[in-house]
Amino acid sequence: MAMTLMTRESQFCQEGKPLKLWGIRVASGIFNAAATDNLIAQLDDYRASGITAITAITAFYQGSGGSQDAFSPNKRIIDPDNPDNQARMEPSVGRCGLRSLTMVCSNRQ
């Protein structure tokens, strides 16, 4: 079952109620296939440790250190010329959802 996640001012809300997120940062979580596989392999352990969103695991599309820019030049969309980043992000988000984890994805810039 999909949950509705929204923001109200600076607060995340789930189904209209404030949601407290506690999590871990994985900046290079989708940098390449091996990193993505490693991230997915850790999700059950994260959840068992009380993390509620990868509460929030923040997986930067860009990768740590900024060595990979997955965004278009205007930074508004994922670069359609490099579909690998999106192909790694989608299963990561889906696997988080199966575990009731919230994944916050951002461009660190």
Tab-separated table of N, CA and C in Angstrom:
chain	number	residue	atom	x	y	z
A	1	MET	N	0.841	-1.177	0.000
A	1	MET	CA	0.000	0.000	0.000
A	1	MET	C	0.885	1.238	0.000
A	2	ALA	N	0.666	2.121	-0.931
A	2	ALA	CA	1.458	3.344	-1.018
A	2	ALA	C	0.996	4.335	0.038
A	3	MET	N	1.950	5.049	0.602
A	3	MET	CA	1.580	6.076	1.554
A	3	MET	C	1.688	7.434	0.900
A	4	THR	N	0.925	8.368	1.416
A	4	THR	CA	0.973	9.730	0.913
A	4	THR	C	1.900	10.531	1.816
A	5	LEU	N	2.989	10.999	1.245
A	5	LEU	CA	3.967	11.791	1.978
A	5	LEU	C	3.907	13.205	1.438
A	6	MET	N	3.720	14.164	2.338
A	6	MET	CA	3.599	15.575	1.947
A	6	MET	C	4.460	16.406	2.883
A	7	THR	N	4.598	17.666	2.551
A	7	THR	CA	5.220	18.603	3.480
A	7	THR	C	4.219	19.679	3.847
A	8	ARG	N	4.285	20.109	5.064
A	8	ARG	CA	3.491	21.228	5.558
A	8	ARG	C	4.494	22.163	6.213
A	9	GLU	N	4.749	23.292	5.550
A	9	GLU	CA	5.821	24.209	5.940
A	9	GLU	C	7.122	23.423	5.928
A	10	SER	N	7.799	23.220	7.053
A	10	SER	CA	9.069	22.488	7.063
A	10	SER	C	8.922	21.090	7.651
A	11	GLN	N	7.686	20.602	7.810
A	11	GLN	CA	7.416	19.309	8.434
A	11	GLN	C	6.951	18.277	7.406
A	12	PHE	N	7.557	17.090	7.423
A	12	PHE	CA	7.032	15.984	6.631
A	12	PHE	C	5.766	15.478	7.302
A	13	CYS	N	4.768	15.131	6.497
A	13	CYS	CA	3.523	14.575	7.012
A	13	CYS	C	3.172	13.319	6.224
A	14	GLN	N	2.672	12.322	6.934
A	14	GLN	CA	2.194	11.089	6.313
A	14	GLN	C	0.717	10.979	6.614
A	15	GLU	N	-0.082	10.892	5.558
A	15	GLU	CA	-1.538	10.842	5.698
A	15	GLU	C	-2.043	12.001	6.557
A	16	GLY	N	-1.411	13.177	6.390
A	16	GLY	CA	-1.838	14.391	7.068
A	16	GLY	C	-1.311	14.583	8.474
A	17	LYS	N	-0.570	13.625	9.020
A	17	LYS	CA	-0.052	13.705	10.385
A	17	LYS	C	1.456	13.878	10.351
A	18	PRO	N	2.008	14.688	11.288
A	18	PRO	CA	3.463	14.882	11.313
A	18	PRO	C	4.202	13.544	11.363
A	19	LEU	N	5.274	13.458	10.598
A	19	LEU	CA	6.066	12.242	10.512
A	19	LEU	C	7.476	12.556	10.988
A	20	LYS	N	7.905	11.857	12.010
A	20	LYS	CA	9.263	12.038	12.506
A	20	LYS	C	10.168	11.065	11.764
A	21	LEU	N	11.174	11.608	11.137
A	21	LEU	CA	12.107	10.800	10.360
A	21	LEU	C	13.421	10.674	11.114
A	22	TRP	N	13.925	9.473	11.203
A	22	TRP	CA	15.235	9.219	11.783
A	22	TRP	C	15.955	8.288	10.845
A	23	GLY	N	17.142	8.660	10.417
A	23	GLY	CA	17.745	7.828	9.406
A	23	GLY	C	19.234	7.940	9.244
A	24	ILE	N	19.634	7.615	8.061
A	24	ILE	CA	21.046	7.512	7.721
A	24	ILE	C	21.270	8.112	6.336
A	25	ARG	N	22.415	8.736	6.154
A	25	ARG	CA	22.754	9.355	4.872
A	25	ARG	C	23.625	8.400	4.077
A	26	VAL	N	23.227	8.141	2.862
A	26	VAL	CA	24.018	7.280	1.977
A	26	VAL	C	24.238	8.017	0.662
A	27	ALA	N	25.137	8.968	0.695
A	27	ALA	CA	25.327	9.864	-0.442
A	27	ALA	C	25.696	9.152	-1.730
A	28	SER	N	26.383	8.042	-1.641
A	28	SER	CA	26.798	7.336	-2.852
A	28	SER	C	25.970	6.072	-3.067
A	29	GLY	N	24.784	6.038	-2.524
A	29	GLY	CA	23.957	4.838	-2.553
A	29	GLY	C	23.603	4.327	-3.930
A	30	ILE	N	23.585	5.185	-4.930
A	30	ILE	CA	23.281	4.718	-6.290
A	30	ILE	C	24.370	5.129	-7.268
A	31	PHE	N	25.559	5.364	-6.768
A	31	PHE	CA	26.650	5.836	-7.621
A	31	PHE	C	26.940	4.872	-8.766
A	32	ASN	N	26.895	3.570	-8.478
A	32	ASN	CA	27.095	2.559	-9.511
A	32	ASN	C	26.312	1.316	-9.095
A	33	ALA	N	26.339	0.286	-9.912
A	33	ALA	CA	25.537	-0.907	-9.634
A	33	ALA	C	25.949	-1.582	-8.327
A	34	ALA	N	27.245	-1.648	-8.046
A	34	ALA	CA	27.708	-2.293	-6.815
A	34	ALA	C	27.229	-1.526	-5.582
A	35	ALA	N	27.296	-0.204	-5.623
A	35	ALA	CA	26.829	0.610	-4.494
A	35	ALA	C	25.325	0.450	-4.300
A	36	THR	N	24.590	0.383	-5.391
A	36	THR	CA	23.141	0.203	-5.315
A	36	THR	C	22.805	-1.149	-4.705
A	37	ASP	N	23.470	-2.201	-5.153
A	37	ASP	CA	23.248	-3.532	-4.589
A	37	ASP	C	23.563	-3.552	-3.100
A	38	ASN	N	24.644	-2.885	-2.700
A	38	ASN	CA	25.020	-2.822	-1.291
A	38	ASN	C	23.956	-2.074	-0.477
A	39	LEU	N	23.474	-0.966	-1.007
A	39	LEU	CA	22.430	-0.203	-0.317
A	39	LEU	C	21.193	-1.073	-0.104
A	40	ILE	N	20.731	-1.721	-1.148
A	40	ILE	CA	19.528	-2.551	-1.050
A	40	ILE	C	19.747	-3.693	-0.054
A	41	ALA	N	20.949	-4.262	-0.044
A	41	ALA	CA	21.250	-5.362	0.876
A	41	ALA	C	21.197	-4.929	2.344
A	42	GLN	N	21.394	-3.648	2.615
A	42	GLN	CA	21.410	-3.144	3.987
A	42	GLN	C	20.034	-2.729	4.506
A	43	LEU	N	19.036	-2.641	3.642
A	43	LEU	CA	17.750	-2.065	4.039
A	43	LEU	C	17.091	-2.784	5.211
A	44	ASP	N	17.112	-4.111	5.222
A	44	ASP	CA	16.494	-4.838	6.335
A	44	ASP	C	17.208	-4.537	7.651
A	45	ASP	N	18.539	-4.458	7.609
A	45	ASP	CA	19.288	-4.124	8.820
A	45	ASP	C	18.970	-2.713	9.292
A	46	TYR	N	18.876	-1.770	8.355
A	46	TYR	CA	18.518	-0.405	8.736
A	46	TYR	C	17.165	-0.386	9.420
A	47	ARG	N	16.190	-1.055	8.834
A	47	ARG	CA	14.830	-1.077	9.383
A	47	ARG	C	14.819	-1.738	10.749
A	48	ALA	N	15.540	-2.847	10.908
A	48	ALA	CA	15.606	-3.552	12.187
A	48	ALA	C	16.251	-2.694	13.273
A	49	SER	N	17.082	-1.739	12.865
A	49	SER	CA	17.749	-0.844	13.819
A	49	SER	C	16.891	0.338	14.220
A	50	GLY	N	15.685	0.409	13.694
A	50	GLY	CA	14.778	1.482	14.068
A	50	GLY	C	14.737	2.635	13.095
A	51	ILE	N	15.466	2.541	12.024
A	51	ILE	CA	15.418	3.588	11.014
A	51	ILE	C	14.074	3.467	10.315
A	52	THR	N	13.369	4.572	10.228
A	52	THR	CA	12.024	4.525	9.677
A	52	THR	C	11.924	5.155	8.311
A	53	ALA	N	12.890	5.933	7.960
A	53	ALA	CA	12.871	6.514	6.623
A	53	ALA	C	14.287	6.509	6.208
A	54	ILE	N	14.483	5.534	5.609
A	54	ILE	CA	15.875	5.692	5.520
A	54	ILE	C	15.813	7.077	5.936
A	55	THR	N	14.948	6.897	7.179
A	55	THR	CA	14.209	8.019	7.744
A	55	THR	C	15.192	9.081	8.027
A	56	ALA	N	15.872	9.620	7.287
A	56	ALA	CA	15.736	9.320	5.856
A	56	ALA	C	17.071	8.912	5.298
A	57	ILE	N	17.093	7.835	4.499
A	57	ILE	CA	18.332	7.599	3.756
A	57	ILE	C	18.277	8.582	2.615
A	58	THR	N	19.202	9.457	2.560
A	58	THR	CA	19.264	10.401	1.469
A	58	THR	C	20.262	9.865	0.454
A	59	ALA	N	19.792	9.532	-0.683
A	59	ALA	CA	20.671	9.034	-1.735
A	59	ALA	C	20.790	10.129	-2.782
A	60	PHE	N	21.917	10.739	-2.838
A	60	PHE	CA	22.111	11.804	-3.810
A	60	PHE	C	22.307	11.217	-5.187
A	61	TYR	N	21.575	11.706	-6.139
A	61	TYR	CA	21.783	11.280	-7.514
A	61	TYR	C	23.220	11.554	-7.933
A	62	GLN	N	23.787	12.584	-7.414
A	62	GLN	CA	25.082	13.029	-7.879
A	62	GLN	C	26.222	12.159	-7.379
A	63	GLY	N	26.045	11.474	-6.292
A	63	GLY	CA	27.143	10.703	-5.707
A	63	GLY	C	28.010	11.599	-4.843
A	64	SER	N	28.695	11.021	-3.885
A	64	SER	CA	29.496	11.851	-2.993
A	64	SER	C	30.657	12.451	-3.758
A	65	GLY	N	31.001	13.639	-3.397
A	65	GLY	CA	32.103	14.328	-4.046
A	65	GLY	C	31.735	15.029	-5.325
A	66	GLY	N	30.507	14.838	-5.780
A	66	GLY	CA	30.050	15.542	-6.967
A	66	GLY	C	30.714	15.091	-8.250
A	67	SER	N	31.230	13.872	-8.269
A	67	SER	CA	31.946	13.426	-9.452
A	67	SER	C	31.019	12.971	-10.572
A	68	GLN	N	29.745	12.904	-10.288
A	68	GLN	CA	28.789	12.448	-11.291
A	68	GLN	C	27.566	13.356	-11.227
A	69	ASP	N	27.291	14.060	-12.263
A	69	ASP	CA	26.141	14.956	-12.278
A	69	ASP	C	25.036	14.309	-13.094
A	70	ALA	N	23.985	13.881	-12.414
A	70	ALA	CA	22.896	13.155	-13.069
A	70	ALA	C	21.794	14.073	-13.556
A	71	PHE	N	21.954	15.386	-13.367
A	71	PHE	CA	20.892	16.319	-13.706
A	71	PHE	C	21.162	17.034	-15.030
A	72	SER	N	20.070	17.508	-15.615
A	72	SER	CA	20.177	18.310	-16.830
A	72	SER	C	20.917	19.608	-16.493
A	73	PRO	N	21.388	20.340	-17.497
A	73	PRO	CA	22.116	21.579	-17.219
A	73	PRO	C	21.348	22.577	-16.343
A	74	ASN	N	20.018	22.620	-16.455
A	74	ASN	CA	19.264	23.559	-15.608
A	74	ASN	C	18.937	22.982	-14.238
A	75	LYS	N	19.338	21.748	-13.969
A	75	LYS	CA	19.185	21.057	-12.680
A	75	LYS	C	17.733	20.779	-12.314
A	76	ARG	N	16.818	20.812	-13.275
A	76	ARG	CA	15.398	20.610	-12.979
A	76	ARG	C	14.909	19.189	-13.239
A	77	ILE	N	15.615	18.445	-14.064
A	77	ILE	CA	15.204	17.075	-14.359
A	77	ILE	C	16.436	16.172	-14.393
A	78	ILE	N	16.185	14.860	-14.305
A	78	ILE	CA	17.268	13.896	-14.457
A	78	ILE	C	17.697	13.915	-15.914
A	79	ASP	N	18.981	13.905	-16.137
A	79	ASP	CA	19.538	13.979	-17.491
A	79	ASP	C	19.059	12.794	-18.330
A	80	PRO	N	18.262	13.049	-19.357
A	80	PRO	CA	17.758	11.940	-20.180
A	80	PRO	C	18.853	11.244	-20.980
A	81	ASP	N	20.029	11.859	-21.078
A	81	ASP	CA	21.133	11.239	-21.803
A	81	ASP	C	21.901	10.234	-20.942
A	82	ASN	N	21.562	10.143	-19.649
A	82	ASN	CA	22.227	9.200	-18.755
A	82	ASN	C	21.170	8.465	-17.929
A	83	PRO	N	20.458	7.511	-18.549
A	83	PRO	CA	19.364	6.828	-17.857
A	83	PRO	C	19.812	5.868	-16.765
A	84	ASP	N	21.106	5.572	-16.673
A	84	ASP	CA	21.569	4.617	-15.664
A	84	ASP	C	21.265	5.074	-14.241
A	85	ASN	N	21.388	6.374	-13.990
A	85	ASN	CA	21.120	6.878	-12.644
A	85	ASN	C	19.677	6.606	-12.225
A	86	GLN	N	18.750	6.922	-13.098
A	86	GLN	CA	17.342	6.687	-12.799
A	86	GLN	C	17.068	5.180	-12.668
A	87	ALA	N	17.708	4.391	-13.490
A	87	ALA	CA	17.511	2.944	-13.448
A	87	ALA	C	17.990	2.346	-12.128
A	88	ARG	N	18.978	2.969	-11.492
A	88	ARG	CA	19.436	2.499	-10.180
A	88	ARG	C	18.585	3.075	-9.057
A	89	MET	N	18.080	4.283	-9.219
A	89	MET	CA	17.287	4.905	-8.163
A	89	MET	C	15.932	4.226	-7.996
A	90	GLU	N	15.264	3.916	-9.091
A	90	GLU	CA	13.900	3.389	-8.999
A	90	GLU	C	13.789	2.112	-8.163
A	91	PRO	N	14.643	1.098	-8.367
A	91	PRO	CA	14.509	-0.079	-7.509
A	91	PRO	C	14.880	0.210	-6.050
A	92	SER	N	15.782	1.146	-5.822
A	92	SER	CA	16.134	1.507	-4.447
A	92	SER	C	14.930	2.100	-3.724
A	93	VAL	N	14.237	3.002	-4.390
A	93	VAL	CA	13.040	3.605	-3.800
A	93	VAL	C	11.967	2.539	-3.592
A	94	GLY	N	11.777	1.690	-4.580
A	94	GLY	CA	10.779	0.632	-4.465
A	94	GLY	C	11.054	-0.312	-3.311
A	95	ARG	N	12.310	-0.704	-3.148
A	95	ARG	CA	12.672	-1.610	-2.053
A	95	ARG	C	12.504	-0.929	-0.698
A	96	CYS	N	12.749	0.367	-0.635
A	96	CYS	CA	12.471	1.094	0.610
A	96	CYS	C	10.975	1.043	0.909
A	97	GLY	N	10.166	1.286	-0.098
A	97	GLY	CA	8.720	1.269	0.083
A	97	GLY	C	8.208	-0.061	0.597
A	98	LEU	N	8.779	-1.155	0.124
A	98	LEU	CA	8.374	-2.475	0.595
A	98	LEU	C	8.648	-2.672	2.080
A	99	ARG	N	9.574	-1.887	2.615
A	99	ARG	CA	9.947	-1.988	4.026
A	99	ARG	C	9.398	-0.826	4.849
A	100	SER	N	8.488	-0.068	4.275
A	100	SER	CA	7.925	1.125	4.933
A	100	SER	C	9.005	2.118	5.323
A	101	LEU	N	10.017	2.249	4.479
A	101	LEU	CA	11.068	3.240	4.655
A	101	LEU	C	10.822	4.379	3.680
A	102	THR	N	11.117	5.572	4.089
A	102	THR	CA	11.019	6.733	3.224
A	102	THR	C	12.411	7.055	2.713
A	103	MET	N	12.566	7.208	1.420
A	103	MET	CA	13.847	7.624	0.873
A	103	MET	C	13.721	9.058	0.376
A	104	VAL	N	14.576	9.907	0.907
A	104	VAL	CA	14.621	11.305	0.484
A	104	VAL	C	15.741	11.424	-0.533
A	105	CYS	N	15.420	11.831	-1.732
A	105	CYS	CA	16.389	11.949	-2.815
A	105	CYS	C	16.565	13.412	-3.170
A	106	SER	N	17.794	13.825	-3.332
A	106	SER	CA	18.015	15.235	-3.637
A	106	SER	C	19.287	15.439	-4.422
A	107	ASN	N	19.369	16.614	-5.013
A	107	ASN	CA	20.599	17.094	-5.606
A	107	ASN	C	21.244	17.951	-4.528
A	108	ARG	N	22.431	17.655	-4.162
A	108	ARG	CA	23.033	18.337	-3.016
A	108	ARG	C	23.370	19.798	-3.267
A	109	GLN	N	23.199	20.266	-4.476
A	109	GLN	CA	23.572	21.649	-4.756
A	109	GLN	C	22.528	22.607	-4.277
